[in-house]
Coordinates of C-alpha atoms in Angstrom, one line a residue:
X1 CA -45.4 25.9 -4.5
X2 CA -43.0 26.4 -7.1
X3 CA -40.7 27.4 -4.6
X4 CA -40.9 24.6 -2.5
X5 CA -40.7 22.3 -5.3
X6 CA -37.1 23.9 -6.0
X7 CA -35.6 23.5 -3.3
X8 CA -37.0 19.8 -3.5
X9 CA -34.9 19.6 -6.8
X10 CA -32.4 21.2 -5.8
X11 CA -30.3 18.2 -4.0
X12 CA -31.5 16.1 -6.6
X13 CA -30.1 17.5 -9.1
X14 CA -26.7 18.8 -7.4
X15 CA -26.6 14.9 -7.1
X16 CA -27.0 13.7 -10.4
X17 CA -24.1 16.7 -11.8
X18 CA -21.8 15.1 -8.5
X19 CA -22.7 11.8 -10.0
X20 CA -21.6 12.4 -13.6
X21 CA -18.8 14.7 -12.7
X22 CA -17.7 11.8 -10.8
X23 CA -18.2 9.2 -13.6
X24 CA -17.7 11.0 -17.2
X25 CA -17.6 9.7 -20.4
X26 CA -14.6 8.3 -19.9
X27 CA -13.0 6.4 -23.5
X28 CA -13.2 8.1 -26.9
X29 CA -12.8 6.1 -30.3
X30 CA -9.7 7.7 -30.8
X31 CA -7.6 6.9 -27.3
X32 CA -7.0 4.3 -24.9
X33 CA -7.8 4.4 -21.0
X34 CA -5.6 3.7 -18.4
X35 CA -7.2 3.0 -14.8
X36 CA -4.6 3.4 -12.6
X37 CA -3.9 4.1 -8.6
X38 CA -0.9 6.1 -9.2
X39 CA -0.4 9.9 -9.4
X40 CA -0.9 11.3 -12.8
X41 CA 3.2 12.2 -13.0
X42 CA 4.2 8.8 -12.1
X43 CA 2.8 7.7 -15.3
X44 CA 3.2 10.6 -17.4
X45 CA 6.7 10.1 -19.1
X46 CA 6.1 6.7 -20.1
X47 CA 3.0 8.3 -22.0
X48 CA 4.7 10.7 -23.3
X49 CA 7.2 7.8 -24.9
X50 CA 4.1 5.7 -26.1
X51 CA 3.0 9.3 -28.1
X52 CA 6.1 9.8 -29.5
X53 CA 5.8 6.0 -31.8
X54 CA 3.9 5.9 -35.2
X55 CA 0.8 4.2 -35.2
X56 CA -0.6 4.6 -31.7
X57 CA -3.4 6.5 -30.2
X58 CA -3.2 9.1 -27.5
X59 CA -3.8 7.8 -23.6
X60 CA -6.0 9.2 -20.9
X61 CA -5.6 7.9 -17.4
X62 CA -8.3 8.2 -14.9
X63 CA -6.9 8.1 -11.6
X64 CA -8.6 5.9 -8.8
X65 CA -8.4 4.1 -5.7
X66 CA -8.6 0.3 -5.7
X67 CA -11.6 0.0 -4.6
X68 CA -12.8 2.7 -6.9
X69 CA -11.6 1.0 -9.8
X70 CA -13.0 -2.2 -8.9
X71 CA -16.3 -0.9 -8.3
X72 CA -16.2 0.7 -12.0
X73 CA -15.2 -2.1 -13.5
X74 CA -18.6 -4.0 -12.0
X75 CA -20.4 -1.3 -13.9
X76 CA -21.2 -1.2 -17.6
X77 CA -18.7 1.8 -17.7
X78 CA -16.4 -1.7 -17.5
X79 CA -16.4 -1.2 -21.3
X80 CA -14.8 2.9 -21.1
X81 CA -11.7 1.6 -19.9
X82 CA -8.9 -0.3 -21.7
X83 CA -6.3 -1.2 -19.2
X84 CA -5.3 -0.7 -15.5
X85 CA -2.4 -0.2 -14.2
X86 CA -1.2 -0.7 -10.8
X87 CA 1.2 -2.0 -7.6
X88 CA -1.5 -3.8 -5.6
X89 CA -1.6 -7.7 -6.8
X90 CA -5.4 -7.8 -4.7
X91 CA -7.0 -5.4 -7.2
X92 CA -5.9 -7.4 -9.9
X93 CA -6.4 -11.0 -8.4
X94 CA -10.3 -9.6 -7.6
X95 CA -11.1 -8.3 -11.1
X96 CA -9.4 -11.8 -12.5
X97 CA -12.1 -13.2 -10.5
X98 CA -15.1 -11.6 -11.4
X99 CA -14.0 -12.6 -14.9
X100 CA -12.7 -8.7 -15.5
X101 CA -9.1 -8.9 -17.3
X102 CA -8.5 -10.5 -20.4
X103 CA -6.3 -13.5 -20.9
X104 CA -3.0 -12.5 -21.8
X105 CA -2.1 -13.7 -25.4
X106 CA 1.1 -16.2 -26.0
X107 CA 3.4 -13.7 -28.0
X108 CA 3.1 -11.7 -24.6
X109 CA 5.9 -13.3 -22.3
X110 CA 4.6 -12.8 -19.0
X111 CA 6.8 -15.7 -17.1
X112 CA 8.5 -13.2 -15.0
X113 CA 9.8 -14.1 -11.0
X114 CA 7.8 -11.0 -10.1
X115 CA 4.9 -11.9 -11.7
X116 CA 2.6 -14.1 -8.9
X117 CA 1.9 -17.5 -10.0
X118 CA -1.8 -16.5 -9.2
X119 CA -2.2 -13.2 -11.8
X120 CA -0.3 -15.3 -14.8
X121 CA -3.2 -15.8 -16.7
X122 CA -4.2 -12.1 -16.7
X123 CA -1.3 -9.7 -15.8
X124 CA 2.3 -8.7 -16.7
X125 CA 4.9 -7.4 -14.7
X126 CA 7.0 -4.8 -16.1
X127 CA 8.9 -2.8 -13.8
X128 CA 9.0 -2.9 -9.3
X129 CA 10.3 -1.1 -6.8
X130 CA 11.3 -1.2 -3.2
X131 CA 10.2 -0.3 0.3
X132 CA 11.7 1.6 2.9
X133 CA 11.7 5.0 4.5
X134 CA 11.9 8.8 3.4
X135 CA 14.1 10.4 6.4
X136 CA 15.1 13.5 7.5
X137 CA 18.0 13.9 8.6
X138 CA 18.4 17.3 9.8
X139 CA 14.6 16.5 12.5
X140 CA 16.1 12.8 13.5
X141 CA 20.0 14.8 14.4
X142 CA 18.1 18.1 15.7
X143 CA 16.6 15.2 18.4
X144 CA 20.4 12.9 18.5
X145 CA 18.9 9.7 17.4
X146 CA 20.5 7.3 15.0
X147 CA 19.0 7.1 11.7
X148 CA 16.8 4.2 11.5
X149 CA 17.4 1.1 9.1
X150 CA 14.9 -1.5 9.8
X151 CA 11.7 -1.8 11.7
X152 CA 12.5 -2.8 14.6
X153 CA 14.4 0.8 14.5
X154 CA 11.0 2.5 14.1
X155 CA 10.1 1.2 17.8
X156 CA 12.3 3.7 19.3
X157 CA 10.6 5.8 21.9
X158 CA 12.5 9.1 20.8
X159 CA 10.8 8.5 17.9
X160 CA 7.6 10.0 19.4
X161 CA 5.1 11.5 16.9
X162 CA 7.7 11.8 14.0
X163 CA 6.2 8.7 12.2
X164 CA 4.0 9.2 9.4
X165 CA 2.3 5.7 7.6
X166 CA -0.6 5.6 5.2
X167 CA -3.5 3.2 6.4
X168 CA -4.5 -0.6 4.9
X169 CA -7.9 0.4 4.4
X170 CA -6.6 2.9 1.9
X171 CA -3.8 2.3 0.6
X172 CA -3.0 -0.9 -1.2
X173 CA 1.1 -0.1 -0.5
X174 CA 0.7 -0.2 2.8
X175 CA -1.1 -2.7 3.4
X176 CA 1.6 -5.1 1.4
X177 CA 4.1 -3.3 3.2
X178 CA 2.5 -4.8 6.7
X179 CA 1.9 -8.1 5.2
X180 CA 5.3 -8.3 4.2
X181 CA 6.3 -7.4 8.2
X182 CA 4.2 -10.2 9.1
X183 CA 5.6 -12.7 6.7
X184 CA 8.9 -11.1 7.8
X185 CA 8.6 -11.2 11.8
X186 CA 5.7 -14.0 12.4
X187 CA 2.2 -13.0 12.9
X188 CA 2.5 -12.7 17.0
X189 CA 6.3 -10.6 16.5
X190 CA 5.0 -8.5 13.8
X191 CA 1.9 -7.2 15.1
X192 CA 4.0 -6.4 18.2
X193 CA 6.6 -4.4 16.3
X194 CA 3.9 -2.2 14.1
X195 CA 2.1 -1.6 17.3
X196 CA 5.4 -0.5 19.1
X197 CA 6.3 1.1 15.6
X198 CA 2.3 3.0 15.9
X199 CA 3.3 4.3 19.5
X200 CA 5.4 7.0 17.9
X201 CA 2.6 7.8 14.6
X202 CA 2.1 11.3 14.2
X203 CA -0.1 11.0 11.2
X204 CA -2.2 8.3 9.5
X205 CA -2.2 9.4 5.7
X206 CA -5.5 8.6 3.5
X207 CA -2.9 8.0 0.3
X208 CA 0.6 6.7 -0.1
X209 CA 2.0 9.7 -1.8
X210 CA 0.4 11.9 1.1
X211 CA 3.0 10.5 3.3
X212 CA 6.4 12.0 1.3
X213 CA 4.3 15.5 1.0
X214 CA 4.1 15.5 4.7
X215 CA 7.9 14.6 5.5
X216 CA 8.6 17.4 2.9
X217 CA 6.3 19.5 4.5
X218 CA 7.9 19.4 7.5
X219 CA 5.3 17.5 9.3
X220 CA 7.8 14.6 10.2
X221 CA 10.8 12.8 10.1
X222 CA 10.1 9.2 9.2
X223 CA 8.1 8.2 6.3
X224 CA 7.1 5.0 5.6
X225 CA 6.6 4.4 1.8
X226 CA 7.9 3.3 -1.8
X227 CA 11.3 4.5 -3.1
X228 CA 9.5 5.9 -6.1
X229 CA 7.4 8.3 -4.7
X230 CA 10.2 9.2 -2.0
X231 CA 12.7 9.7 -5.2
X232 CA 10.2 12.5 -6.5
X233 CA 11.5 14.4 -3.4
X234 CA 15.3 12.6 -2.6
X235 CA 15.9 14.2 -6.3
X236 CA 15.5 17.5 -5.5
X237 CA 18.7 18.2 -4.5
X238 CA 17.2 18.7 -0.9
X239 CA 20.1 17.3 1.2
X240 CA 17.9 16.9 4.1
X241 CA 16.0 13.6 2.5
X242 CA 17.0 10.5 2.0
X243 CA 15.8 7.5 1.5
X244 CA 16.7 4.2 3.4
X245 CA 15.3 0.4 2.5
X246 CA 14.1 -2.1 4.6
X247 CA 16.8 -4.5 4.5
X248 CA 15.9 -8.0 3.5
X249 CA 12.8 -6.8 2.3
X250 CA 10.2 -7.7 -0.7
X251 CA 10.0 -5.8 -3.6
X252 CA 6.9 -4.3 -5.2
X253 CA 6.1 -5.6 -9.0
X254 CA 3.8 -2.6 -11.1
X255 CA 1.3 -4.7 -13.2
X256 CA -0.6 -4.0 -15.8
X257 CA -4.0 -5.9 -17.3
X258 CA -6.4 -5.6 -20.1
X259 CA -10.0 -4.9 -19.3
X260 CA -12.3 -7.9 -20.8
X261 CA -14.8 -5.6 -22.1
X262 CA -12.5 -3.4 -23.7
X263 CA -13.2 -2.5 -27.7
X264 CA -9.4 -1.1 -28.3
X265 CA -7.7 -4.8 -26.9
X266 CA -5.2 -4.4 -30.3
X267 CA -4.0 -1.8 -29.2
X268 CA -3.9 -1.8 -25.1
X269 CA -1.9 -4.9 -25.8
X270 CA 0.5 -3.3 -28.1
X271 CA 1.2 -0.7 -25.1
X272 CA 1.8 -3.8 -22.8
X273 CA 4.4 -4.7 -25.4
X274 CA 5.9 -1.1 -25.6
X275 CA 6.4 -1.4 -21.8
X276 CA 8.0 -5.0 -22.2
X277 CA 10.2 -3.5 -25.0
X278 CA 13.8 -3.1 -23.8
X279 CA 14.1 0.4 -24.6
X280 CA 11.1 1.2 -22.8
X281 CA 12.4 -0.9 -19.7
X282 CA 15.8 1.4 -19.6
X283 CA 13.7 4.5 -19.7
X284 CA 11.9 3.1 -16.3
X285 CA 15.1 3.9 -14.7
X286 CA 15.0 7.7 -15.3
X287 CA 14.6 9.9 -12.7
X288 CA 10.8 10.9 -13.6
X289 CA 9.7 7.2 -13.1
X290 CA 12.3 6.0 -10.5
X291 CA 10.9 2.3 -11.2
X292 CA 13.4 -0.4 -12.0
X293 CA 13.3 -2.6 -15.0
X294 CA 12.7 -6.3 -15.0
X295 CA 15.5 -6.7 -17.0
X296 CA 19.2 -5.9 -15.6
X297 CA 20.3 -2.6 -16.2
X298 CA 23.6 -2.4 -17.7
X299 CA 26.5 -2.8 -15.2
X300 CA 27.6 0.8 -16.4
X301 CA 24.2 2.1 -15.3
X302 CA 24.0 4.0 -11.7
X303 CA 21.2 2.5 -10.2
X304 CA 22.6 -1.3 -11.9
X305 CA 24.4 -2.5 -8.6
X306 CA 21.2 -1.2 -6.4
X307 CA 18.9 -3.3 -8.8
X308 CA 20.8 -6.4 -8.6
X309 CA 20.5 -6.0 -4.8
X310 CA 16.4 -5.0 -5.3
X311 CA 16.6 -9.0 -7.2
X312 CA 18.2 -10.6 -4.6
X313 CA 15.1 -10.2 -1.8
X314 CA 13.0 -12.7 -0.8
X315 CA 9.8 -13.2 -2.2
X316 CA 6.1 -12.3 -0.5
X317 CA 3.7 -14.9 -0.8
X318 CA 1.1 -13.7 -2.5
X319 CA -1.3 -16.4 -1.8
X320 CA -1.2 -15.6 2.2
X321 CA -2.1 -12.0 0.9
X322 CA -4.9 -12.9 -0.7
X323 CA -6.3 -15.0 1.6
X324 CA -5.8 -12.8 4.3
X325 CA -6.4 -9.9 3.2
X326 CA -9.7 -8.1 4.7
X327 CA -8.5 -10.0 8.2
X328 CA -5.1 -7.8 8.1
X329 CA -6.7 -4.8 7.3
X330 CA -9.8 -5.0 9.4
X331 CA -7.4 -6.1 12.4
X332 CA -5.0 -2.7 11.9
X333 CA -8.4 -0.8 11.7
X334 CA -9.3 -1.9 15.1
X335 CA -6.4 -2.6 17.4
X336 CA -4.1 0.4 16.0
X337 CA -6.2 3.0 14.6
X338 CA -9.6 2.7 16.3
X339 CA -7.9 2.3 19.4
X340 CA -4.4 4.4 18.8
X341 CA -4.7 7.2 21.3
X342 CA -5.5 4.6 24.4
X343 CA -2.6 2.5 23.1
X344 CA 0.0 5.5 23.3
X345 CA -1.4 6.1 26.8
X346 CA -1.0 2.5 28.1
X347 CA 2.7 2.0 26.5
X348 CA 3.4 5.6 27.4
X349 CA 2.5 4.5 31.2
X350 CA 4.5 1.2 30.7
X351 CA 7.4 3.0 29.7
X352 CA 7.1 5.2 32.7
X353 CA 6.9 2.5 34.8
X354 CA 9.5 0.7 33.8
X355 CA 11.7 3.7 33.9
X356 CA 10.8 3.9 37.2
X357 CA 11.7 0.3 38.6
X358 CA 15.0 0.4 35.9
X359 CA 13.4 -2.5 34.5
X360 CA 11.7 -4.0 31.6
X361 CA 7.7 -5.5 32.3
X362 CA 7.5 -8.5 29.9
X363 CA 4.3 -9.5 31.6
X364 CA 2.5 -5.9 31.2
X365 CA 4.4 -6.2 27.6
X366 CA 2.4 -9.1 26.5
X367 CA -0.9 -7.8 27.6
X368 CA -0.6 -5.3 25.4
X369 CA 0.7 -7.0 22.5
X370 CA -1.8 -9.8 22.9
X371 CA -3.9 -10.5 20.2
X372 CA -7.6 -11.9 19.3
X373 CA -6.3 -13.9 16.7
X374 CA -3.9 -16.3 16.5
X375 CA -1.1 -16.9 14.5
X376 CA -2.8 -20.6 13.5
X377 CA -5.8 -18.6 12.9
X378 CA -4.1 -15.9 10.7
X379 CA -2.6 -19.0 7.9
X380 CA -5.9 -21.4 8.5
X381 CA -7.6 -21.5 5.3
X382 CA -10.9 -22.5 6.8
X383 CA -11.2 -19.5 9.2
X384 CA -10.1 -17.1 6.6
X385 CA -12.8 -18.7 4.5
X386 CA -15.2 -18.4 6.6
X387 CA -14.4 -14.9 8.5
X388 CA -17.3 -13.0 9.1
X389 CA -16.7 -9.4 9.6
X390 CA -19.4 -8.4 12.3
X391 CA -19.2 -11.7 14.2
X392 CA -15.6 -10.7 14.3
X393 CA -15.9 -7.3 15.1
X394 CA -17.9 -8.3 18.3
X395 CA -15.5 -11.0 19.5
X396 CA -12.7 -8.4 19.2
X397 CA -14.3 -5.6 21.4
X398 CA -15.2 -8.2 23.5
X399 CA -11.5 -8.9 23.8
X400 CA -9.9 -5.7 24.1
X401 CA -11.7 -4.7 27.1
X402 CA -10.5 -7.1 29.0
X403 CA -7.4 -6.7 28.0
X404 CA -7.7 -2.8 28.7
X405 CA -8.8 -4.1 32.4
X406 CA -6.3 -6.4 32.8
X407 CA -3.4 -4.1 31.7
X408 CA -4.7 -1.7 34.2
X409 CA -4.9 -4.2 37.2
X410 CA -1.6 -5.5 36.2
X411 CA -0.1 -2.0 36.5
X412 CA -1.8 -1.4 39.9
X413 CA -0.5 -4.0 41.0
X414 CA 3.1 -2.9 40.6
X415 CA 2.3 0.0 42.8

């Protein structure tokens, strides 16, 4: 009996240590904590600043998805944690709505062109980068292909399996990064370059910074990703990397809030200040943080001309982000990756067959870069409004066997 009620425990219990492991005491009297989505060295040095000043209190980060941190800040742990810190403007517009952040106090100057008119009640702004690609050179010249500068580049079918992008679904970056293609190309144009882009995918990364580990690693040639993690690797001195922007491209703003239910507000927003503090805003610029300050860099300053060309790029609209959000995400789940393998098949077929007849197919083209939602749909407040996710999901399926069907009879056709 006692036996049996043992091994009953047992997964109990390994639960409730998984459980706690997972969720520990997290704030102390004595230090503030950071909630962040970045790597624990992407913050580090700026700690390490904040430590050396009189009068403040050491800083812990605990390091968490989004959705992680959103879901702990629904919790009464809410309370454990003093500030969070991160790139993606959704985490912070959702915790501004379910009353999370606290209002940002008036000696504070938060009126920033990076800062969306949408977080200015909760957020700051100090510091952005840019997006582009982590390359290597010596994989993309072994193979005699150009290196790539935009997009539109990344639809090249030599290209084949040397890609390597993070997913939406998990990773905030990303998923700006594709909202910002959208906004870029048009919602019909841009789905058609990521799915042409997806054709040559090697790898679909769970995290951001798993995509420049796998370009080092040698498991690709074309990362898609933020210059500051690609910087942790470009600075190396490995001559092989580099990194390339995306030309006419928005920038990515780091934020930074102050939890509501936070007991240590004093002093989370004196750290908001240190980061503000112009000092603190040249030391972004170091090679550890590879982040660029809101404020100009002195001309005299190496990465000063590169900033002033980081200012000059046009702006995402945040409130199509918000609005759209889950539909963007939901939509790359199930056209691209659900379905990626049968989409490399049917282009790879394409491509053969157009080989083949010397000719491009725009007909067979547009099958497969139709869509189940238009680009009227995609900006229309009341469908976004009212999306409903399994409704959706049926609709879609619904749709993309017939177009699988009538790709196929359109390529029979041909013969």
């Amino acid at each position: 009996m006692n036996s049996m009620r043992t091994s009953i425990l047992k997964p109990f219990i390994v639960f409730l240590f998984i459980l706690f492991a997972t969720f520990p005491t997290l704030s102390k009297a004595s230090e503030l904590v950071i909630g962040t989505t970045f790597a624990p060295e992407a913050i580090k040095p700026l700690i390490d600043e904040w430590n050396k000043r009189p009068n403040t209190i050491p800083i812990t980060t605990l390091n968490r998805t989004s959705a992680s941190i959103n879901q702990l800040l629904s919790t009464e742990k809410a309370k454990q944690v003093d500030l969070v810190l991160s790139s993606s403007p959704m985490l912070f517009y959702n915790l501004q709505e379910k009353n999370k952040l606290a209002p940002i106090p008036k000696y504070i100057n938060n009126q920033t062109t990076f800062l969306p008119d949408i977080l200015k009640t909760s957020t700051v702004a100090f510091a952005f980068s840019g997006y582009g690609m982590l390359l290597n050179k010596t994989v993309l010249q072994d193979i005699h292909t150009p290196l790539p500068e935009s997009w539109k580049d990344l639809t090249n079918p030599a290209l084949q399996g040397l890609i390597i992008i993070s997913s939406p679904s998990r990773s905030d970056t990303n998923h700006i990064m594709l909202e910002a293609l959208l906004q870029k190309y048009g919602w019909n144009e841009g789905w058609s370059i990521i799915e042409r882009m997806m054709i040559n995918v090697g790898t679909i990364s769970s995290r951001s910074f798993g995509v420049v580990d796998k370009i080092q690693a040698h498991l690709g040639a074309i990362g898609i990703t933020i210059d500051n993690y690609a910087h942790i690797v470009t600075q190396k001195n490995n001559p092989e990397l580099i990194f390339q922007y995306f030309p006419q491209f928005p920038t990515s703003p780091t934020f930074i809030a102050v939890v509501a239910e936070s007991s240590k507000k004093e002093q989370a927003f004196k750290f908001i200040s240190f980061l503000l503090d112009t000092n603190t805003q040249l030391i972004l610029a170091e090679k550890q943080l590879s982040k660029y300050p809101i404020i100009s860099l002195p001309i005299t300053h190496p990465k000063a001309a590169l900033q002033q060309q980081l200012f000059k790029q046009p702006q995402l609209n945040y409130d199509l982000l918000i609005k759209r959000q889950q539909l963007v995400k939901l939509l790359f789940e199930q056209h691209i990756v659900h379905r990626l393998s049968l989409l490399q098949e049917y282009w790879h077929l394409l491509q053969q067959k157009e080989a083949s007849l010397n000719r491009t197919l725009p007909e067979l083209r547009n099958i497969l870069t139709s869509l189940p939602v238009s680009a009227e749909q995609s900006e229309n407040a009341q469908y976004l409004s009212e999306f409903d996710r399994s409704q959706e999901l049926l609709n879609w399926q619904h749709f993309f066997i017939a177009q699988q069907l009538s790709f196929i009879k359109a390529l029979e056709n041909l013969e």
